[in-house]
Amino acid sequence: MDSIDRTIIRATQAGLPLTPEPYQTLAQQIGISADELMQRLTHMQTTGIIRRIGAVPNHYKLGYRHNGMTVWDVADAQMDNLGTQVGLLDFVSHCYHRPRHLPEWPYNLFAMIHSKTAAEAEQHIADIAALLGTHCRAHDVLYSTRILKKTGLRISQ
Amino acid sequence: MLSPLHKQLLNNYQQEFPLSPRPYLEIANHLGVTEAEVLSAFSELAEHNFISRIGPVIPPNHIGLSTLVAMAIPRAQLTAVAHLVNRFPEVNHNYEREHRFNLWFVLIATDQQHLQTVIANIETQTGFKTMQLPLLADYFINLGFQLDLDETRQAVEQADAVSA
């Protein structure tokens, strides 16, 4: 990844232009050819710097008003196995292993769930609890009550 | 509110957006509509904030170093502390959550030293400690989140009615 790649990522964080030739438009801004831009985007996808290219939905606006950060205290030996299974659930958008901070924070598995109703959210939490079974000692759910700041990815030069 | 075309674009193009000179035309040909229809449908989705953008999605820690940070702030001071935290350009998302740890944000820095400097500055300026929760593993499997768009309008209207 070089400075041109970084410039490309920065330039696309506001979104591809909604014009017939968006890569051409963007390439001109960056000062490279449209072919080079597309090649670099393809290469960054192959190497995993870019996970996917597509429309980024706004879950909340689409009716998913019950979005919870579910957190679980999972036995370390089972973490990768169970984390992978939770990540596969279709209502989970992100699933991460993070460190505990004992004693005040015993949770090491984080799964973001998106639901349209409170009842649906409860069902999703019950589904995860059932999947983790006895390997989970405790869990909690943190619903967001206010978005205090939300900006796109910002990267330095 | 959402037309069948809106729904197709939302569910089929969260990934594999065409990397070709005329991507909207390619989508249009695939769906049997015109390029102009695809462009206006995407414009409407963006205008109404149903999508935040069309573009590349970068997994955490592939560019720079990021960490999730949580803070436990007394209710009366939460807004003031949030303002202080938001002033840092390294702070990406910042959410209030219902918990003793009620302030949750993502920091993106160039390297570990930069990250720790920002954390130290946040603690000094706010007078509260932080809890750092960096990512240890990402259990990312499926591409895109399958949206159930059938009852979107109804659900949104209900939610709006409740909060109004």
GROMACS .gro file of C-alpha atoms in nm:
model
  321
    1MET     CA    1   0.000   0.000   0.000
    2ASP     CA    2   0.146   0.334  -0.104
    3SER     CA    3   0.046   0.698  -0.086
    4ILE     CA    4  -0.169   0.670  -0.401
    5ASP     CA    5  -0.366   0.385  -0.239
    6ARG     CA    6  -0.416   0.600   0.070
    7THR     CA    7  -0.533   0.889  -0.144
    8ILE     CA    8  -0.779   0.655  -0.316
    9ILE     CA    9  -0.919   0.530   0.015
   10ARG     CA   10  -0.952   0.885   0.143
   11ALA     CA   11  -1.119   1.002  -0.177
   12THR     CA   12  -1.377   0.722  -0.167
   13GLN     CA   13  -1.483   0.769   0.195
   14ALA     CA   14  -1.737   1.030   0.090
   15GLY     CA   15  -1.873   0.780  -0.163
   16LEU     CA   16  -1.832   0.710  -0.533
   17PRO     CA   17  -1.979   0.988  -0.746
   18LEU     CA   18  -2.330   0.917  -0.878
   19THR     CA   19  -2.231   0.987  -1.237
   20PRO     CA   20  -2.216   0.741  -1.529
   21GLU     CA   21  -1.837   0.712  -1.505
   22PRO     CA   22  -1.761   0.743  -1.134
   23TYR     CA   23  -1.410   0.594  -1.151
   24GLN     CA   24  -1.317   0.835  -1.428
   25THR     CA   25  -1.441   1.129  -1.220
   26LEU     CA   26  -1.250   1.012  -0.914
   27ALA     CA   27  -0.935   0.926  -1.108
   28GLN     CA   28  -0.923   1.278  -1.249
   29GLN     CA   29  -0.944   1.424  -0.897
   30ILE     CA   30  -0.658   1.201  -0.784
   31GLY     CA   31  -0.451   1.256  -1.097
   32ILE     CA   32  -0.432   0.896  -1.223
   33SER     CA   33  -0.611   0.708  -1.502
   34ALA     CA   34  -0.944   0.533  -1.446
   35ASP     CA   35  -0.773   0.204  -1.537
   36GLU     CA   36  -0.509   0.248  -1.270
   37LEU     CA   37  -0.777   0.338  -1.014
   38MET     CA   38  -0.978   0.024  -1.091
   39GLN     CA   39  -0.664  -0.192  -1.088
   40ARG     CA   40  -0.558  -0.054  -0.753
   41LEU     CA   41  -0.906  -0.107  -0.605
   42THR     CA   42  -0.904  -0.465  -0.734
   43HIS     CA   43  -0.558  -0.524  -0.588
   44MET     CA   44  -0.654  -0.379  -0.249
   45GLN     CA   45  -0.953  -0.616  -0.242
   46THR     CA   46  -0.731  -0.913  -0.325
   47THR     CA   47  -0.488  -0.826  -0.047
   48GLY     CA   48  -0.766  -0.761   0.206
   49ILE     CA   49  -0.704  -0.389   0.258
   50ILE     CA   50  -1.054  -0.344   0.120
   51ARG     CA   51  -1.314  -0.587   0.252
   52ARG     CA   52  -1.583  -0.510   0.000
   53ILE     CA   53  -1.699  -0.235  -0.235
   54GLY     CA   54  -2.066  -0.153  -0.229
   55ALA     CA   55  -2.355   0.042  -0.084
   56VAL     CA   56  -2.316   0.096   0.291
   57PRO     CA   57  -2.665   0.072   0.442
   58ASN     CA   58  -2.782   0.284   0.731
   59HIS     CA   59  -2.951   0.018   0.945
   60TYR     CA   60  -3.126   0.264   1.173
   61LYS     CA   61  -3.287   0.452   0.887
   62LEU     CA   62  -3.397   0.124   0.726
   63GLY     CA   63  -3.610   0.039   1.027
   64TYR     CA   64  -3.356  -0.137   1.246
   65ARG     CA   65  -3.414   0.073   1.556
   66HIS     CA   66  -3.301  -0.181   1.815
   67ASN     CA   67  -2.928  -0.210   1.764
   68GLY     CA   68  -2.744  -0.359   2.055
   69MET     CA   69  -2.385  -0.428   2.139
   70THR     CA   70  -2.411  -0.770   2.300
   71VAL     CA   71  -2.113  -0.866   2.517
   72TRP     CA   72  -2.032  -1.215   2.647
   73ASP     CA   73  -1.788  -1.371   2.892
   74VAL     CA   74  -1.678  -1.675   2.695
   75ALA     CA   75  -1.431  -1.945   2.803
   76ASP     CA   76  -1.097  -1.856   2.639
   77ALA     CA   77  -1.038  -2.206   2.504
   78GLN     CA   78  -1.367  -2.190   2.311
   79MET     CA   79  -1.334  -1.831   2.191
   80ASP     CA   80  -1.232  -1.878   1.827
   81ASN     CA   81  -1.470  -2.165   1.769
   82LEU     CA   82  -1.770  -1.988   1.923
   83GLY     CA   83  -1.680  -1.645   1.787
   84THR     CA   84  -1.679  -1.789   1.436
   85GLN     CA   85  -2.023  -1.942   1.491
   86VAL     CA   86  -2.169  -1.618   1.630
   87GLY     CA   87  -2.018  -1.427   1.337
   88LEU     CA   88  -2.211  -1.653   1.101
   89LEU     CA   89  -2.553  -1.558   1.245
   90ASP     CA   90  -2.741  -1.352   0.990
   91PHE     CA   91  -2.851  -1.084   1.238
   92VAL     CA   92  -2.493  -1.021   1.356
   93SER     CA   93  -2.308  -0.753   1.158
   94HIS     CA   94  -1.981  -0.745   1.353
   95CYS     CA   95  -1.829  -1.001   1.587
   96TYR     CA   96  -1.502  -0.938   1.771
   97HIS     CA   97  -1.279  -1.084   2.040
   98ARG     CA   98  -1.165  -0.804   2.274
   99PRO     CA   99  -0.975  -0.815   2.605
  100ARG     CA  100  -1.146  -0.838   2.946
  101HIS     CA  101  -1.074  -0.571   3.208
  102LEU     CA  102  -1.134  -0.747   3.537
  103PRO     CA  103  -1.305  -0.695   3.767
  104GLU     CA  104  -1.526  -0.428   3.612
  105TRP     CA  105  -1.544  -0.571   3.258
  106PRO     CA  106  -1.556  -0.953   3.229
  107TYR     CA  107  -1.673  -0.966   2.865
  108ASN     CA  108  -1.445  -1.080   2.584
  109LEU     CA  109  -1.682  -1.145   2.290
  110PHE     CA  110  -1.865  -0.855   2.123
  111ALA     CA  111  -2.147  -0.907   1.870
  112MET     CA  112  -2.348  -0.624   1.716
  113ILE     CA  113  -2.710  -0.717   1.653
  114HIS     CA  114  -2.964  -0.527   1.444
  115SER     CA  115  -3.336  -0.569   1.508
  116LYS     CA  116  -3.657  -0.394   1.415
  117THR     CA  117  -3.838  -0.453   1.743
  118ALA     CA  118  -3.744  -0.503   2.107
  119ALA     CA  119  -3.895  -0.854   2.094
  120GLU     CA  120  -3.681  -0.944   1.792
  121ALA     CA  121  -3.370  -0.817   1.974
  122GLU     CA  122  -3.455  -1.036   2.276
  123GLN     CA  123  -3.492  -1.336   2.046
  124HIS     CA  124  -3.154  -1.268   1.886
  125ILE     CA  125  -2.989  -1.244   2.228
  126ALA     CA  126  -3.155  -1.571   2.332
  127ASP     CA  127  -3.027  -1.736   2.012
  128ILE     CA  128  -2.668  -1.630   2.086
  129ALA     CA  129  -2.702  -1.743   2.450
  130ALA     CA  130  -2.826  -2.083   2.332
  131LEU     CA  131  -2.538  -2.116   2.089
  132LEU     CA  132  -2.277  -2.030   2.355
  133GLY     CA  133  -2.444  -2.254   2.614
  134THR     CA  134  -2.237  -2.338   2.920
  135HIS     CA  135  -1.922  -2.185   2.769
  136CYS     CA  136  -2.068  -1.843   2.852
  137ARG     CA  137  -2.055  -1.728   3.215
  138ALA     CA  138  -2.230  -1.391   3.183
  139HIS     CA  139  -2.356  -1.145   2.926
  140ASP     CA  140  -2.493  -0.795   2.892
  141VAL     CA  141  -2.647  -0.584   2.616
  142LEU     CA  142  -2.567  -0.219   2.565
  143TYR     CA  143  -2.814  -0.028   2.351
  144SER     CA  144  -2.703   0.300   2.205
  145THR     CA  145  -2.915   0.590   2.324
  146ARG     CA  146  -2.741   0.870   2.137
  147ILE     CA  147  -2.499   0.906   1.847
  148LEU     CA  148  -2.252   1.166   1.970
  149LYS     CA  149  -2.023   1.160   1.668
  150LYS     CA  150  -2.013   0.964   1.346
  151THR     CA  151  -1.758   1.036   1.077
  152GLY     CA  152  -1.621   0.828   0.795
  153LEU     CA  153  -1.281   0.670   0.819
  154ARG     CA  154  -1.019   0.940   0.841
  155ILE     CA  155  -0.661   0.856   0.763
  156SER     CA  156  -0.350   1.064   0.771
  157GLN     CA  157  -0.124   1.121   0.473
  158MET     CA  158  -4.120   0.454   0.002
  159LEU     CA  159  -3.870   0.189  -0.109
  160SER     CA  160  -3.936   0.067  -0.461
  161PRO     CA  161  -3.848  -0.285  -0.576
  162LEU     CA  162  -3.541  -0.133  -0.746
  163HIS     CA  163  -3.432   0.037  -0.422
  164LYS     CA  164  -3.458  -0.296  -0.244
  165GLN     CA  165  -3.260  -0.482  -0.509
  166LEU     CA  166  -2.985  -0.222  -0.498
  167LEU     CA  167  -2.976  -0.234  -0.117
  168ASN     CA  168  -2.959  -0.609  -0.088
  169ASN     CA  169  -2.758  -0.704  -0.397
  170TYR     CA  170  -2.495  -0.432  -0.401
  171GLN     CA  171  -2.355  -0.415  -0.048
  172GLN     CA  172  -2.066  -0.601  -0.207
  173GLU     CA  173  -1.932  -0.668  -0.553
  174PHE     CA  174  -2.018  -0.325  -0.682
  175PRO     CA  175  -1.886  -0.344  -1.040
  176LEU     CA  176  -1.529  -0.230  -1.101
  177SER     CA  177  -1.585  -0.132  -1.461
  178PRO     CA  178  -1.595   0.203  -1.644
  179ARG     CA  179  -1.978   0.219  -1.635
  180PRO     CA  180  -2.073   0.037  -1.312
  181TYR     CA  181  -2.426   0.179  -1.295
  182LEU     CA  182  -2.489   0.067  -1.653
  183GLU     CA  183  -2.361  -0.280  -1.566
  184ILE     CA  184  -2.603  -0.297  -1.271
  185ALA     CA  185  -2.884  -0.165  -1.492
  186ASN     CA  186  -2.822  -0.431  -1.756
  187HIS     CA  187  -2.817  -0.698  -1.490
  188LEU     CA  188  -3.148  -0.581  -1.342
  189GLY     CA  189  -3.315  -0.501  -1.671
  190VAL     CA  190  -3.358  -0.128  -1.610
  191THR     CA  191  -3.184   0.182  -1.745
  192GLU     CA  192  -2.863   0.339  -1.619
  193ALA     CA  193  -3.056   0.658  -1.542
  194GLU     CA  194  -3.300   0.463  -1.326
  195VAL     CA  195  -3.016   0.304  -1.129
  196LEU     CA  196  -2.846   0.642  -1.082
  197SER     CA  197  -3.162   0.810  -0.960
  198ALA     CA  198  -3.251   0.519  -0.731
  199PHE     CA  199  -2.905   0.531  -0.569
  200SER     CA  200  -2.933   0.911  -0.544
  201GLU     CA  201  -3.266   0.875  -0.365
  202LEU     CA  202  -3.121   0.616  -0.125
  203ALA     CA  203  -2.831   0.849  -0.046
  204GLU     CA  204  -3.051   1.158  -0.023
  205HIS     CA  205  -3.278   0.993   0.233
  206ASN     CA  206  -2.980   0.850   0.417
  207PHE     CA  207  -3.086   0.487   0.359
  208ILE     CA  208  -2.725   0.438   0.251
  209SER     CA  209  -2.439   0.642   0.387
  210ARG     CA  210  -2.236   0.600   0.067
  211ILE     CA  211  -2.124   0.361  -0.206
  212GLY     CA  212  -1.759   0.274  -0.173
  213PRO     CA  213  -1.487   0.055  -0.028
  214VAL     CA  214  -1.527  -0.080   0.326
  215ILE     CA  215  -1.199  -0.112   0.515
  216PRO     CA  216  -1.166  -0.371   0.793
  217PRO     CA  217  -1.033  -0.245   1.128
  218ASN     CA  218  -0.656  -0.202   1.169
  219HIS     CA  219  -0.574  -0.234   0.801
  220ILE     CA  220  -0.502   0.134   0.776
  221GLY     CA  221  -0.358   0.279   1.093
  222LEU     CA  222  -0.432   0.137   1.434
  223SER     CA  223  -0.770   0.153   1.599
  224THR     CA  224  -0.919   0.065   1.933
  225LEU     CA  225  -1.259   0.074   2.097
  226VAL     CA  226  -1.256   0.286   2.412
  227ALA     CA  227  -1.515   0.296   2.691
  228MET     CA  228  -1.555   0.547   2.973
  229ALA     CA  229  -1.784   0.553   3.277
  230ILE     CA  230  -1.901   0.911   3.316
  231PRO     CA  231  -2.149   1.051   3.570
  232ARG     CA  232  -2.472   1.145   3.391
  233ALA     CA  233  -2.450   1.514   3.464
  234GLN     CA  234  -2.106   1.538   3.303
  235LEU     CA  235  -2.165   1.310   3.005
  236THR     CA  236  -2.246   1.576   2.745
  237ALA     CA  237  -1.951   1.794   2.845
  238VAL     CA  238  -1.709   1.499   2.838
  239ALA     CA  239  -1.848   1.382   2.502
  240HIS     CA  240  -1.780   1.728   2.357
  241LEU     CA  241  -1.420   1.716   2.480
  242VAL     CA  242  -1.370   1.367   2.335
  243ASN     CA  243  -1.531   1.457   2.000
  244ARG     CA  244  -1.285   1.743   1.953
  245PHE     CA  245  -1.010   1.486   1.887
  246PRO     CA  246  -0.990   1.416   1.512
  247GLU     CA  247  -0.879   1.059   1.595
  248VAL     CA  248  -1.226   0.989   1.740
  249ASN     CA  249  -1.438   0.821   1.474
  250HIS     CA  250  -1.767   0.699   1.617
  251ASN     CA  251  -1.890   0.803   1.958
  252TYR     CA  252  -2.205   0.655   2.110
  253GLU     CA  253  -2.385   0.698   2.438
  254ARG     CA  254  -2.491   0.357   2.568
  255GLU     CA  255  -2.714   0.249   2.856
  256HIS     CA  256  -2.459   0.115   3.102
  257ARG     CA  257  -2.222   0.228   3.379
  258PHE     CA  258  -1.973   0.245   3.092
  259ASN     CA  259  -2.184   0.493   2.900
  260LEU     CA  260  -1.942   0.653   2.652
  261TRP     CA  261  -1.810   0.432   2.369
  262PHE     CA  262  -1.590   0.553   2.089
  263VAL     CA  263  -1.345   0.429   1.828
  264LEU     CA  264  -1.000   0.586   1.802
  265ILE     CA  265  -0.796   0.560   1.484
  266ALA     CA  266  -0.428   0.656   1.505
  267THR     CA  267  -0.124   0.612   1.285
  268ASP     CA  268   0.060   0.388   1.533
  269GLN     CA  269   0.064   0.268   1.893
  270GLN     CA  270   0.254   0.573   2.021
  271HIS     CA  271   0.008   0.812   1.859
  272LEU     CA  272  -0.283   0.608   1.999
  273GLN     CA  273  -0.146   0.614   2.355
  274THR     CA  274  -0.073   0.988   2.335
  275VAL     CA  275  -0.434   1.057   2.235
  276ILE     CA  276  -0.565   0.836   2.517
  277ALA     CA  277  -0.343   1.012   2.770
  278ASN     CA  278  -0.465   1.350   2.644
  279ILE     CA  279  -0.829   1.242   2.667
  280GLU     CA  280  -0.779   1.123   3.026
  281THR     CA  281  -0.603   1.444   3.124
  282GLN     CA  282  -0.857   1.674   2.961
  283THR     CA  283  -1.166   1.494   3.089
  284GLY     CA  284  -1.033   1.384   3.428
  285PHE     CA  285  -1.174   1.033   3.374
  286LYS     CA  286  -1.002   0.701   3.307
  287THR     CA  287  -1.051   0.506   2.985
  288MET     CA  288  -1.089   0.134   2.923
  289GLN     CA  289  -0.914   0.022   2.603
  290LEU     CA  290  -1.072  -0.267   2.413
  291PRO     CA  291  -0.858  -0.327   2.104
  292LEU     CA  292  -0.963  -0.594   1.862
  293LEU     CA  293  -0.793  -0.929   1.923
  294ALA     CA  294  -0.979  -1.125   1.654
  295ASP     CA  295  -1.238  -1.036   1.392
  296TYR     CA  296  -1.493  -1.313   1.334
  297PHE     CA  297  -1.597  -1.176   1.003
  298ILE     CA  298  -1.767  -1.433   0.785
  299ASN     CA  299  -2.049  -1.319   0.561
  300LEU     CA  300  -2.033  -1.034   0.324
  301GLY     CA  301  -2.295  -0.777   0.391
  302PHE     CA  302  -2.592  -0.795   0.622
  303GLN     CA  303  -2.909  -0.938   0.467
  304LEU     CA  304  -3.166  -0.665   0.511
  305ASP     CA  305  -3.530  -0.746   0.564
  306LEU     CA  306  -3.685  -0.457   0.377
  307ASP     CA  307  -4.044  -0.578   0.355
  308GLU     CA  308  -4.172  -0.408   0.664
  309THR     CA  309  -3.930  -0.119   0.667
  310ARG     CA  310  -4.184   0.151   0.614
  311GLN     CA  311  -4.422   0.017   0.872
  312ALA     CA  312  -4.147  -0.032   1.128
  313VAL     CA  313  -4.006   0.315   1.069
  314GLU     CA  314  -4.347   0.475   1.096
  315GLN     CA  315  -4.419   0.289   1.419
  316ALA     CA  316  -4.086   0.389   1.567
  317ASP     CA  317  -4.140   0.749   1.465
  318ALA     CA  318  -4.488   0.748   1.614
  319VAL     CA  319  -4.350   0.614   1.944
  320SER     CA  320  -4.070   0.868   1.963
  321ALA     CA  321  -4.281   1.162   1.847
   0.00000   0.00000   0.00000
